[in-house]
mmCIF file with all atom_site columns, C-alpha atoms and ligand atoms in Angstrom:
data_model
loop_
_atom_site.group_PDB
_atom_site.id
_atom_site.type_symbol
_atom_site.label_atom_id
_atom_site.label_alt_id
_atom_site.label_comp_id
_atom_site.label_asym_id
_atom_site.label_entity_id
_atom_site.label_seq_id
_atom_site.pdbx_PDB_ins_code
_atom_site.Cartn_x
_atom_site.Cartn_y
_atom_site.Cartn_z
_atom_site.occupancy
_atom_site.B_iso_or_equiv
_atom_site.pdbx_formal_charge
_atom_site.auth_seq_id
_atom_site.auth_comp_id
_atom_site.auth_asym_id
_atom_site.auth_atom_id
_atom_site.pdbx_PDB_model_num
ATOM   1   C  CA  . MET A 1 1   ? 3.673   -0.737  -15.130 1.00 66.00 ? 1   MET A CA  1
ATOM   2   C  CA  . ASN A 1 2   ? 3.859   -3.975  -17.050 1.00 70.00 ? 2   ASN A CA  1
ATOM   3   C  CA  . GLU A 1 3   ? 1.939   -6.102  -14.577 1.00 80.00 ? 3   GLU A CA  1
ATOM   4   C  CA  . LYS A 1 4   ? -1.435  -7.562  -15.370 1.00 92.00 ? 4   LYS A CA  1
ATOM   5   C  CA  . VAL A 1 5   ? -4.149  -7.754  -12.745 1.00 95.00 ? 5   VAL A CA  1
ATOM   6   C  CA  . ARG A 1 6   ? -6.453  -10.769 -12.733 1.00 96.00 ? 6   ARG A CA  1
ATOM   7   C  CA  . VAL A 1 7   ? -9.797  -10.289 -10.982 1.00 98.00 ? 7   VAL A CA  1
ATOM   8   C  CA  . LEU A 1 8   ? -10.048 -12.442 -7.859  1.00 98.00 ? 8   LEU A CA  1
ATOM   9   C  CA  . ILE A 1 9   ? -13.110 -10.902 -6.199  1.00 98.00 ? 9   ILE A CA  1
ATOM   10  C  CA  . SER A 1 10  ? -15.346 -8.744  -8.383  1.00 98.00 ? 10  SER A CA  1
ATOM   11  C  CA  . GLU A 1 11  ? -16.693 -5.337  -7.430  1.00 98.00 ? 11  GLU A CA  1
ATOM   12  C  CA  . GLU A 1 12  ? -20.206 -6.809  -7.038  1.00 98.00 ? 12  GLU A CA  1
ATOM   13  C  CA  . GLU A 1 13  ? -18.961 -9.597  -4.774  1.00 98.00 ? 13  GLU A CA  1
ATOM   14  C  CA  . VAL A 1 14  ? -16.960 -7.203  -2.596  1.00 98.00 ? 14  VAL A CA  1
ATOM   15  C  CA  . GLU A 1 15  ? -19.852 -4.812  -2.232  1.00 98.00 ? 15  GLU A CA  1
ATOM   16  C  CA  . SER A 1 16  ? -22.476 -7.399  -1.425  1.00 98.00 ? 16  SER A CA  1
ATOM   17  C  CA  . ARG A 1 17  ? -20.168 -8.960  1.166   1.00 98.00 ? 17  ARG A CA  1
ATOM   18  C  CA  . ILE A 1 18  ? -19.555 -5.553  2.778   1.00 98.00 ? 18  ILE A CA  1
ATOM   19  C  CA  . CYS A 1 19  ? -23.327 -5.078  2.895   1.00 98.00 ? 19  CYS A CA  1
ATOM   20  C  CA  . GLU A 1 20  ? -23.689 -8.370  4.789   1.00 98.00 ? 20  GLU A CA  1
ATOM   21  C  CA  . MET A 1 21  ? -20.853 -7.451  7.145   1.00 98.00 ? 21  MET A CA  1
ATOM   22  C  CA  . GLY A 1 22  ? -22.498 -4.099  7.802   1.00 98.00 ? 22  GLY A CA  1
ATOM   23  C  CA  . LYS A 1 23  ? -25.694 -5.850  8.877   1.00 98.00 ? 23  LYS A CA  1
ATOM   24  C  CA  . GLU A 1 24  ? -23.885 -8.308  11.115  1.00 98.00 ? 24  GLU A CA  1
ATOM   25  C  CA  . ILE A 1 25  ? -21.783 -5.607  12.754  1.00 98.00 ? 25  ILE A CA  1
ATOM   26  C  CA  . SER A 1 26  ? -24.776 -3.291  13.229  1.00 98.00 ? 26  SER A CA  1
ATOM   27  C  CA  . GLU A 1 27  ? -26.661 -6.101  14.954  1.00 98.00 ? 27  GLU A CA  1
ATOM   28  C  CA  . TYR A 1 28  ? -23.753 -6.762  17.275  1.00 98.00 ? 28  TYR A CA  1
ATOM   29  C  CA  . TYR A 1 29  ? -23.473 -3.118  18.370  1.00 98.00 ? 29  TYR A CA  1
ATOM   30  C  CA  . GLN A 1 30  ? -27.257 -2.576  18.579  1.00 98.00 ? 30  GLN A CA  1
ATOM   31  C  CA  . GLY A 1 31  ? -28.041 0.143   21.162  1.00 98.00 ? 31  GLY A CA  1
ATOM   32  C  CA  . GLU A 1 32  ? -24.378 1.249   21.291  1.00 98.00 ? 32  GLU A CA  1
ATOM   33  C  CA  . SER A 1 33  ? -22.152 3.385   19.126  1.00 98.00 ? 33  SER A CA  1
ATOM   34  C  CA  . VAL A 1 34  ? -19.005 2.198   17.381  1.00 98.00 ? 34  VAL A CA  1
ATOM   35  C  CA  . HIS A 1 35  ? -15.681 3.970   16.881  1.00 98.00 ? 35  HIS A CA  1
ATOM   36  C  CA  . LEU A 1 36  ? -13.963 2.785   13.702  1.00 98.00 ? 36  LEU A CA  1
ATOM   37  C  CA  . VAL A 1 37  ? -10.178 2.781   13.735  1.00 98.00 ? 37  VAL A CA  1
ATOM   38  C  CA  . SER A 1 38  ? -9.182  2.630   10.103  1.00 98.00 ? 38  SER A CA  1
ATOM   39  C  CA  . VAL A 1 39  ? -5.666  1.462   9.350   1.00 96.00 ? 39  VAL A CA  1
ATOM   40  C  CA  . LEU A 1 40  ? -3.997  3.709   6.750   1.00 96.00 ? 40  LEU A CA  1
ATOM   41  C  CA  . LYS A 1 41  ? -3.635  3.575   3.904   1.00 94.00 ? 41  LYS A CA  1
ATOM   42  C  CA  . GLY A 1 42  ? -5.136  0.305   2.722   1.00 94.00 ? 42  GLY A CA  1
ATOM   43  C  CA  . GLY A 1 43  ? -8.030  0.119   5.160   1.00 96.00 ? 43  GLY A CA  1
ATOM   44  C  CA  . VAL A 1 44  ? -9.575  3.391   4.018   1.00 97.00 ? 44  VAL A CA  1
ATOM   45  C  CA  . PHE A 1 45  ? -11.571 2.147   1.031   1.00 97.00 ? 45  PHE A CA  1
ATOM   46  C  CA  . PHE A 1 46  ? -13.101 -0.705  3.012   1.00 98.00 ? 46  PHE A CA  1
ATOM   47  C  CA  . THR A 1 47  ? -13.759 1.596   5.986   1.00 98.00 ? 47  THR A CA  1
ATOM   48  C  CA  . CYS A 1 48  ? -15.776 4.023   3.861   1.00 98.00 ? 48  CYS A CA  1
ATOM   49  C  CA  . GLU A 1 49  ? -17.901 1.296   2.281   1.00 98.00 ? 49  GLU A CA  1
ATOM   50  C  CA  . LEU A 1 50  ? -18.468 -0.460  5.587   1.00 98.00 ? 50  LEU A CA  1
ATOM   51  C  CA  . ALA A 1 51  ? -19.278 2.752   7.468   1.00 98.00 ? 51  ALA A CA  1
ATOM   52  C  CA  . LYS A 1 52  ? -22.054 3.490   4.941   1.00 98.00 ? 52  LYS A CA  1
ATOM   53  C  CA  . ARG A 1 53  ? -23.652 0.139   5.789   1.00 98.00 ? 53  ARG A CA  1
ATOM   54  C  CA  . LEU A 1 54  ? -23.670 0.587   9.571   1.00 98.00 ? 54  LEU A CA  1
ATOM   55  C  CA  . THR A 1 55  ? -26.947 1.584   11.158  1.00 98.00 ? 55  THR A CA  1
ATOM   56  C  CA  . VAL A 1 56  ? -25.590 2.348   14.653  1.00 98.00 ? 56  VAL A CA  1
ATOM   57  C  CA  . PRO A 1 57  ? -23.921 5.725   15.451  1.00 98.00 ? 57  PRO A CA  1
ATOM   58  C  CA  . VAL A 1 58  ? -20.410 5.766   13.956  1.00 98.00 ? 58  VAL A CA  1
ATOM   59  C  CA  . SER A 1 59  ? -17.287 7.838   14.531  1.00 98.00 ? 59  SER A CA  1
ATOM   60  C  CA  . ILE A 1 60  ? -14.018 7.326   12.640  1.00 98.00 ? 60  ILE A CA  1
ATOM   61  C  CA  . ASP A 1 61  ? -10.340 7.831   13.374  1.00 98.00 ? 61  ASP A CA  1
ATOM   62  C  CA  . PHE A 1 62  ? -7.189  6.810   11.510  1.00 98.00 ? 62  PHE A CA  1
ATOM   63  C  CA  . MET A 1 63  ? -3.908  5.254   12.438  1.00 97.00 ? 63  MET A CA  1
ATOM   64  C  CA  . SER A 1 64  ? -0.866  4.452   10.343  1.00 96.00 ? 64  SER A CA  1
ATOM   65  C  CA  . VAL A 1 65  ? 1.679   1.812   11.264  1.00 92.00 ? 65  VAL A CA  1
ATOM   66  C  CA  . SER A 1 66  ? 4.640   0.486   9.326   1.00 84.00 ? 66  SER A CA  1
ATOM   67  C  CA  . SER A 1 67  ? 4.394   -3.206  8.615   1.00 68.00 ? 67  SER A CA  1
ATOM   68  C  CA  . TYR A 1 68  ? 6.982   -4.143  6.034   1.00 58.00 ? 68  TYR A CA  1
ATOM   69  C  CA  . GLY A 1 69  ? 9.943   -2.016  7.185   1.00 54.00 ? 69  GLY A CA  1
ATOM   70  C  CA  . ASN A 1 70  ? 13.526  -3.265  7.145   1.00 52.00 ? 70  ASN A CA  1
ATOM   71  C  CA  . ASP A 1 71  ? 13.642  -4.773  10.580  1.00 45.00 ? 71  ASP A CA  1
ATOM   72  C  CA  . THR A 1 72  ? 9.911   -5.432  10.847  1.00 40.00 ? 72  THR A CA  1
ATOM   73  C  CA  . LYS A 1 73  ? 9.911   -8.879  9.319   1.00 50.00 ? 73  LYS A CA  1
ATOM   74  C  CA  . SER A 1 74  ? 12.585  -10.287 11.569  1.00 50.00 ? 74  SER A CA  1
ATOM   75  C  CA  . SER A 1 75  ? 11.857  -8.539  14.853  1.00 58.00 ? 75  SER A CA  1
ATOM   76  C  CA  . GLY A 1 76  ? 8.093   -8.095  14.623  1.00 65.00 ? 76  GLY A CA  1
ATOM   77  C  CA  . VAL A 1 77  ? 8.548   -4.492  15.728  1.00 74.00 ? 77  VAL A CA  1
ATOM   78  C  CA  . VAL A 1 78  ? 5.912   -2.190  14.292  1.00 85.00 ? 78  VAL A CA  1
ATOM   79  C  CA  . LYS A 1 79  ? 6.278   1.564   14.208  1.00 89.00 ? 79  LYS A CA  1
ATOM   80  C  CA  . VAL A 1 80  ? 3.423   4.049   14.658  1.00 93.00 ? 80  VAL A CA  1
ATOM   81  C  CA  . ILE A 1 81  ? 3.634   6.549   11.795  1.00 94.00 ? 81  ILE A CA  1
ATOM   82  C  CA  . LYS A 1 82  ? 0.432   8.403   12.637  1.00 97.00 ? 82  LYS A CA  1
ATOM   83  C  CA  . ASP A 1 83  ? -1.411  7.975   15.899  1.00 97.00 ? 83  ASP A CA  1
ATOM   84  C  CA  . LEU A 1 84  ? -5.134  8.415   16.533  1.00 98.00 ? 84  LEU A CA  1
ATOM   85  C  CA  . ASP A 1 85  ? -6.425  11.969  16.938  1.00 98.00 ? 85  ASP A CA  1
ATOM   86  C  CA  . GLU A 1 86  ? -8.754  11.076  19.807  1.00 97.00 ? 86  GLU A CA  1
ATOM   87  C  CA  . ALA A 1 87  ? -8.630  8.989   22.967  1.00 98.00 ? 87  ALA A CA  1
ATOM   88  C  CA  . ILE A 1 88  ? -10.484 5.665   22.783  1.00 98.00 ? 88  ILE A CA  1
ATOM   89  C  CA  . GLU A 1 89  ? -10.985 5.059   26.491  1.00 98.00 ? 89  GLU A CA  1
ATOM   90  C  CA  . GLY A 1 90  ? -14.514 3.781   27.115  1.00 98.00 ? 90  GLY A CA  1
ATOM   91  C  CA  . LYS A 1 91  ? -15.351 3.446   23.420  1.00 98.00 ? 91  LYS A CA  1
ATOM   92  C  CA  . ASN A 1 92  ? -16.434 0.425   21.388  1.00 98.00 ? 92  ASN A CA  1
ATOM   93  C  CA  . VAL A 1 93  ? -13.472 0.287   19.045  1.00 98.00 ? 93  VAL A CA  1
ATOM   94  C  CA  . LEU A 1 94  ? -13.646 -1.647  15.798  1.00 98.00 ? 94  LEU A CA  1
ATOM   95  C  CA  . VAL A 1 95  ? -10.334 -1.828  13.945  1.00 98.00 ? 95  VAL A CA  1
ATOM   96  C  CA  . VAL A 1 96  ? -10.899 -1.872  10.183  1.00 98.00 ? 96  VAL A CA  1
ATOM   97  C  CA  . GLU A 1 97  ? -8.070  -3.321  8.113   1.00 97.00 ? 97  GLU A CA  1
ATOM   98  C  CA  . ASP A 1 98  ? -7.611  -4.297  4.486   1.00 97.00 ? 98  ASP A CA  1
ATOM   99  C  CA  . ILE A 1 99  ? -5.812  -7.600  4.997   1.00 97.00 ? 99  ILE A CA  1
ATOM   100 C  CA  . VAL A 1 100 ? -4.392  -9.790  7.739   1.00 96.00 ? 100 VAL A CA  1
ATOM   101 C  CA  . ASP A 1 101 ? -1.299  -11.538 6.452   1.00 93.00 ? 101 ASP A CA  1
ATOM   102 C  CA  . SER A 1 102 ? 1.396   -12.605 8.951   1.00 92.00 ? 102 SER A CA  1
ATOM   103 C  CA  . GLY A 1 103 ? -0.685  -10.975 11.682  1.00 93.00 ? 103 GLY A CA  1
ATOM   104 C  CA  . ARG A 1 104 ? 2.282   -9.026  13.064  1.00 91.00 ? 104 ARG A CA  1
ATOM   105 C  CA  . THR A 1 105 ? 0.888   -5.571  12.375  1.00 91.00 ? 105 THR A CA  1
ATOM   106 C  CA  . LEU A 1 106 ? -2.494  -6.341  13.862  1.00 93.00 ? 106 LEU A CA  1
ATOM   107 C  CA  . SER A 1 107 ? -1.255  -8.122  16.942  1.00 93.00 ? 107 SER A CA  1
ATOM   108 C  CA  . TYR A 1 108 ? 0.934   -5.111  17.729  1.00 92.00 ? 108 TYR A CA  1
ATOM   109 C  CA  . LEU A 1 109 ? -1.860  -2.672  16.974  1.00 95.00 ? 109 LEU A CA  1
ATOM   110 C  CA  . LEU A 1 110 ? -4.440  -4.517  19.056  1.00 96.00 ? 110 LEU A CA  1
ATOM   111 C  CA  . GLU A 1 111 ? -2.102  -4.671  22.069  1.00 95.00 ? 111 GLU A CA  1
ATOM   112 C  CA  . ASN A 1 112 ? -1.340  -0.990  21.666  1.00 96.00 ? 112 ASN A CA  1
ATOM   113 C  CA  . LEU A 1 113 ? -5.051  -0.062  21.514  1.00 98.00 ? 113 LEU A CA  1
ATOM   114 C  CA  . LYS A 1 114 ? -5.986  -2.409  24.350  1.00 98.00 ? 114 LYS A CA  1
ATOM   115 C  CA  . SER A 1 115 ? -3.638  -0.538  26.695  1.00 98.00 ? 115 SER A CA  1
ATOM   116 C  CA  . ARG A 1 116 ? -5.730  2.611   26.110  1.00 98.00 ? 116 ARG A CA  1
ATOM   117 C  CA  . LYS A 1 117 ? -8.721  0.969   27.841  1.00 98.00 ? 117 LYS A CA  1
ATOM   118 C  CA  . PRO A 1 118 ? -11.480 0.926   25.218  1.00 98.00 ? 118 PRO A CA  1
ATOM   119 C  CA  . LYS A 1 119 ? -14.855 -0.406  26.352  1.00 98.00 ? 119 LYS A CA  1
ATOM   120 C  CA  . SER A 1 120 ? -14.508 -3.132  23.726  1.00 98.00 ? 120 SER A CA  1
ATOM   121 C  CA  . LEU A 1 121 ? -12.048 -3.924  20.978  1.00 98.00 ? 121 LEU A CA  1
ATOM   122 C  CA  . ARG A 1 122 ? -12.811 -5.950  17.872  1.00 98.00 ? 122 ARG A CA  1
ATOM   123 C  CA  . LEU A 1 123 ? -11.176 -6.514  14.512  1.00 98.00 ? 123 LEU A CA  1
ATOM   124 C  CA  . CYS A 1 124 ? -12.713 -6.449  11.091  1.00 98.00 ? 124 CYS A CA  1
ATOM   125 C  CA  . THR A 1 125 ? -10.756 -7.221  7.915   1.00 98.00 ? 125 THR A CA  1
ATOM   126 C  CA  . LEU A 1 126 ? -11.813 -7.329  4.297   1.00 98.00 ? 126 LEU A CA  1
ATOM   127 C  CA  . LEU A 1 127 ? -9.314  -10.056 3.444   1.00 98.00 ? 127 LEU A CA  1
ATOM   128 C  CA  . ASP A 1 128 ? -7.503  -12.741 5.384   1.00 98.00 ? 128 ASP A CA  1
ATOM   129 C  CA  . LYS A 1 129 ? -4.639  -14.969 4.265   1.00 96.00 ? 129 LYS A CA  1
ATOM   130 C  CA  . PRO A 1 130 ? -4.789  -17.594 7.040   1.00 95.00 ? 130 PRO A CA  1
ATOM   131 C  CA  . ASP A 1 131 ? -2.004  -19.690 5.500   1.00 94.00 ? 131 ASP A CA  1
ATOM   132 C  CA  . ARG A 1 132 ? 0.480   -16.880 6.069   1.00 92.00 ? 132 ARG A CA  1
ATOM   133 C  CA  . ARG A 1 133 ? -0.161  -16.387 9.782   1.00 94.00 ? 133 ARG A CA  1
ATOM   134 C  CA  . VAL A 1 134 ? 2.931   -16.124 11.996  1.00 92.00 ? 134 VAL A CA  1
ATOM   135 C  CA  . THR A 1 135 ? 1.392   -14.325 14.974  1.00 93.00 ? 135 THR A CA  1
ATOM   136 C  CA  . ASP A 1 136 ? -1.950  -15.403 16.358  1.00 93.00 ? 136 ASP A CA  1
ATOM   137 C  CA  . VAL A 1 137 ? -4.638  -12.740 15.885  1.00 95.00 ? 137 VAL A CA  1
ATOM   138 C  CA  . HIS A 1 138 ? -8.316  -13.073 16.689  1.00 96.00 ? 138 HIS A CA  1
ATOM   139 C  CA  . VAL A 1 139 ? -10.312 -11.733 13.745  1.00 97.00 ? 139 VAL A CA  1
ATOM   140 C  CA  . ASP A 1 140 ? -13.959 -10.985 14.606  1.00 98.00 ? 140 ASP A CA  1
ATOM   141 C  CA  . TYR A 1 141 ? -15.189 -10.222 11.088  1.00 98.00 ? 141 TYR A CA  1
ATOM   142 C  CA  . THR A 1 142 ? -13.628 -11.416 7.829   1.00 98.00 ? 142 THR A CA  1
ATOM   143 C  CA  . GLY A 1 143 ? -14.861 -10.472 4.378   1.00 98.00 ? 143 GLY A CA  1
ATOM   144 C  CA  . PHE A 1 144 ? -13.027 -13.147 2.425   1.00 98.00 ? 144 PHE A CA  1
ATOM   145 C  CA  . ALA A 1 145 ? -10.377 -15.727 3.268   1.00 98.00 ? 145 ALA A CA  1
ATOM   146 C  CA  . ILE A 1 146 ? -8.044  -15.865 0.277   1.00 97.00 ? 146 ILE A CA  1
ATOM   147 C  CA  . PRO A 1 147 ? -5.147  -18.077 -0.799  1.00 95.00 ? 147 PRO A CA  1
ATOM   148 C  CA  . ASP A 1 148 ? -1.524  -16.998 -0.423  1.00 94.00 ? 148 ASP A CA  1
ATOM   149 C  CA  . GLU A 1 149 ? -1.329  -14.703 -3.429  1.00 94.00 ? 149 GLU A CA  1
ATOM   150 C  CA  . PHE A 1 150 ? -0.316  -11.061 -3.616  1.00 94.00 ? 150 PHE A CA  1
ATOM   151 C  CA  . VAL A 1 151 ? -3.476  -9.032  -4.127  1.00 96.00 ? 151 VAL A CA  1
ATOM   152 C  CA  . VAL A 1 152 ? -4.213  -5.420  -5.009  1.00 97.00 ? 152 VAL A CA  1
ATOM   153 C  CA  . GLY A 1 153 ? -7.245  -3.164  -5.257  1.00 98.00 ? 153 GLY A CA  1
ATOM   154 C  CA  . TYR A 1 154 ? -9.869  -1.986  -2.798  1.00 98.00 ? 154 TYR A CA  1
ATOM   155 C  CA  . GLY A 1 155 ? -7.119  -0.168  -0.905  1.00 97.00 ? 155 GLY A CA  1
ATOM   156 C  CA  . LEU A 1 156 ? -4.332  -2.695  -1.358  1.00 97.00 ? 156 LEU A CA  1
ATOM   157 C  CA  . ASP A 1 157 ? -1.272  -1.611  -3.283  1.00 95.00 ? 157 ASP A CA  1
ATOM   158 C  CA  . TYR A 1 158 ? 1.677   -2.911  -5.230  1.00 94.00 ? 158 TYR A CA  1
ATOM   159 C  CA  . MET A 1 159 ? 4.378   -0.232  -4.943  1.00 92.00 ? 159 MET A CA  1
ATOM   160 C  CA  . GLN A 1 160 ? 1.673   2.340   -4.081  1.00 94.00 ? 160 GLN A CA  1
ATOM   161 C  CA  . GLN A 1 161 ? -0.298  1.582   -7.242  1.00 95.00 ? 161 GLN A CA  1
ATOM   162 C  CA  . TYR A 1 162 ? -3.722  -0.053  -7.765  1.00 96.00 ? 162 TYR A CA  1
ATOM   163 C  CA  . ARG A 1 163 ? -5.313  0.993   -4.464  1.00 97.00 ? 163 ARG A CA  1
ATOM   164 C  CA  . ASN A 1 164 ? -8.145  2.577   -6.452  1.00 97.00 ? 164 ASN A CA  1
ATOM   165 C  CA  . LEU A 1 165 ? -9.238  -0.582  -8.288  1.00 97.00 ? 165 LEU A CA  1
ATOM   166 C  CA  . PRO A 1 166 ? -12.886 -1.252  -7.367  1.00 97.00 ? 166 PRO A CA  1
ATOM   167 C  CA  . TYR A 1 167 ? -12.224 -5.013  -7.170  1.00 98.00 ? 167 TYR A CA  1
ATOM   168 C  CA  . VAL A 1 168 ? -9.593  -7.301  -5.618  1.00 98.00 ? 168 VAL A CA  1
ATOM   169 C  CA  . GLY A 1 169 ? -7.122  -8.691  -8.102  1.00 98.00 ? 169 GLY A CA  1
ATOM   170 C  CA  . VAL A 1 170 ? -3.937  -10.717 -8.277  1.00 96.00 ? 170 VAL A CA  1
ATOM   171 C  CA  . VAL A 1 171 ? -0.849  -9.067  -9.744  1.00 91.00 ? 171 VAL A CA  1
ATOM   172 C  CA  . GLU A 1 172 ? 0.731   -11.168 -12.452 1.00 89.00 ? 172 GLU A CA  1
ATOM   173 C  CA  . LEU A 1 173 ? 4.305   -10.014 -12.905 1.00 78.00 ? 173 LEU A CA  1
HETATM 174 P  P1  . IMP B 2 .   ? 0.946   -8.404  8.375   1.00 58.08 ? 1   IMP B P1  1
HETATM 175 O  O1  . IMP B 2 .   ? 1.571   -7.678  9.513   1.00 58.08 ? 1   IMP B O1  1
HETATM 176 O  O2  . IMP B 2 .   ? 1.905   -9.359  7.729   1.00 58.08 ? 1   IMP B O2  1
HETATM 177 O  O3  . IMP B 2 .   ? -0.364  -9.049  8.687   1.00 58.08 ? 1   IMP B O3  1
HETATM 178 O  O4  . IMP B 2 .   ? 0.810   -7.312  7.251   1.00 58.08 ? 1   IMP B O4  1
HETATM 179 C  C1  . IMP B 2 .   ? -0.323  -6.699  6.905   1.00 58.08 ? 1   IMP B C1  1
HETATM 180 C  C2  . IMP B 2 .   ? -0.036  -5.613  5.901   1.00 58.08 ? 1   IMP B C2  1
HETATM 181 O  O5  . IMP B 2 .   ? 0.794   -6.069  4.817   1.00 58.08 ? 1   IMP B O5  1
HETATM 182 C  C3  . IMP B 2 .   ? -1.327  -5.214  5.263   1.00 58.08 ? 1   IMP B C3  1
HETATM 183 O  O6  . IMP B 2 .   ? -1.946  -4.213  6.013   1.00 58.08 ? 1   IMP B O6  1
HETATM 184 C  C4  . IMP B 2 .   ? -0.893  -4.774  3.888   1.00 58.08 ? 1   IMP B C4  1
HETATM 185 O  O7  . IMP B 2 .   ? -0.528  -3.422  3.926   1.00 58.08 ? 1   IMP B O7  1
HETATM 186 C  C5  . IMP B 2 .   ? 0.315   -5.626  3.582   1.00 58.08 ? 1   IMP B C5  1
HETATM 187 N  N1  . IMP B 2 .   ? -0.034  -6.795  2.745   1.00 58.08 ? 1   IMP B N1  1
HETATM 188 C  C6  . IMP B 2 .   ? -0.086  -8.080  3.110   1.00 58.08 ? 1   IMP B C6  1
HETATM 189 N  N2  . IMP B 2 .   ? -0.458  -8.884  2.095   1.00 58.08 ? 1   IMP B N2  1
HETATM 190 C  C7  . IMP B 2 .   ? -0.668  -8.066  1.045   1.00 58.08 ? 1   IMP B C7  1
HETATM 191 C  C8  . IMP B 2 .   ? -1.109  -8.283  -0.318  1.00 58.08 ? 1   IMP B C8  1
HETATM 192 O  O8  . IMP B 2 .   ? -1.403  -9.398  -0.783  1.00 58.08 ? 1   IMP B O8  1
HETATM 193 N  N3  . IMP B 2 .   ? -1.212  -7.182  -1.096  1.00 58.08 ? 1   IMP B N3  1
HETATM 194 C  C9  . IMP B 2 .   ? -0.918  -5.928  -0.647  1.00 58.08 ? 1   IMP B C9  1
HETATM 195 N  N4  . IMP B 2 .   ? -0.527  -5.678  0.602   1.00 58.08 ? 1   IMP B N4  1
HETATM 196 C  C10 . IMP B 2 .   ? -0.402  -6.730  1.449   1.00 58.08 ? 1   IMP B C10 1
HETATM 197 MG MG1 . MG  B 3 .   ? -2.623  -2.382  5.833   1.00 58.08 ? 2   MG  B MG1 1
#
C-alpha cells in the first residue's frame, strides 16, 4: 500500500456528529422502537456508534448488496448478497449506510424494503456526496455532506483496506 490518507473529518468530529444524530433520531422515534438495517460492510462501524447513542429500544439486522459490480454502473441493477434475517413488516426501519454516492444502491434498497411493508422507512447516512447523485434518494439524516473525493475510514474501504481507520480520510494515490 503506497497510498497516503489525508484526514478529512477527524475522529472527534465524526464522534460528536454521531452523538448529535443519535439525539435527533431518538427524539424522532420517542415512544417507539427502531429497527436498524445496517448495510454491509461499510455501514457497520457507523451503525455501532450510532446505536450506542440511541435512547429508544433498538434492534439491528444486516443486509449486503452489490453496488459496484460489472453491470451495476450501466444498468443500475443491484444484487442482494445477504438478505435480512428477520421480517420488517410493521417495524420502524432505519437504514444505516456509510455513504450515498450515485444513489443507485440506496434507491434499489429502499424500494426493496418498502415492498416488505415496514411501519416506517427512513434513511440515515454518515456521508453524502450530493454532487455525484444520479438517482434521486431522500436522505432523512446526513452526518456530513462531502465533496466528490474518494474517501476511506469509518467503514469505507479502498480495495478492502482502511475500513478500520477511526476517521474519514481522502486517499492520495
Ligand atoms: P451508490 O450506489 O453509488 O450510492 O454507491 C454507494 C456505495 O459505493 C457505498 O455504499 C460505498 O460502498 C461505495 N462508495 C461510494 N463512494 C465511496 C468512497 O468515496 N469511498 C469508498 N466507497 C465508496
Ligand atoms: Mg456501502
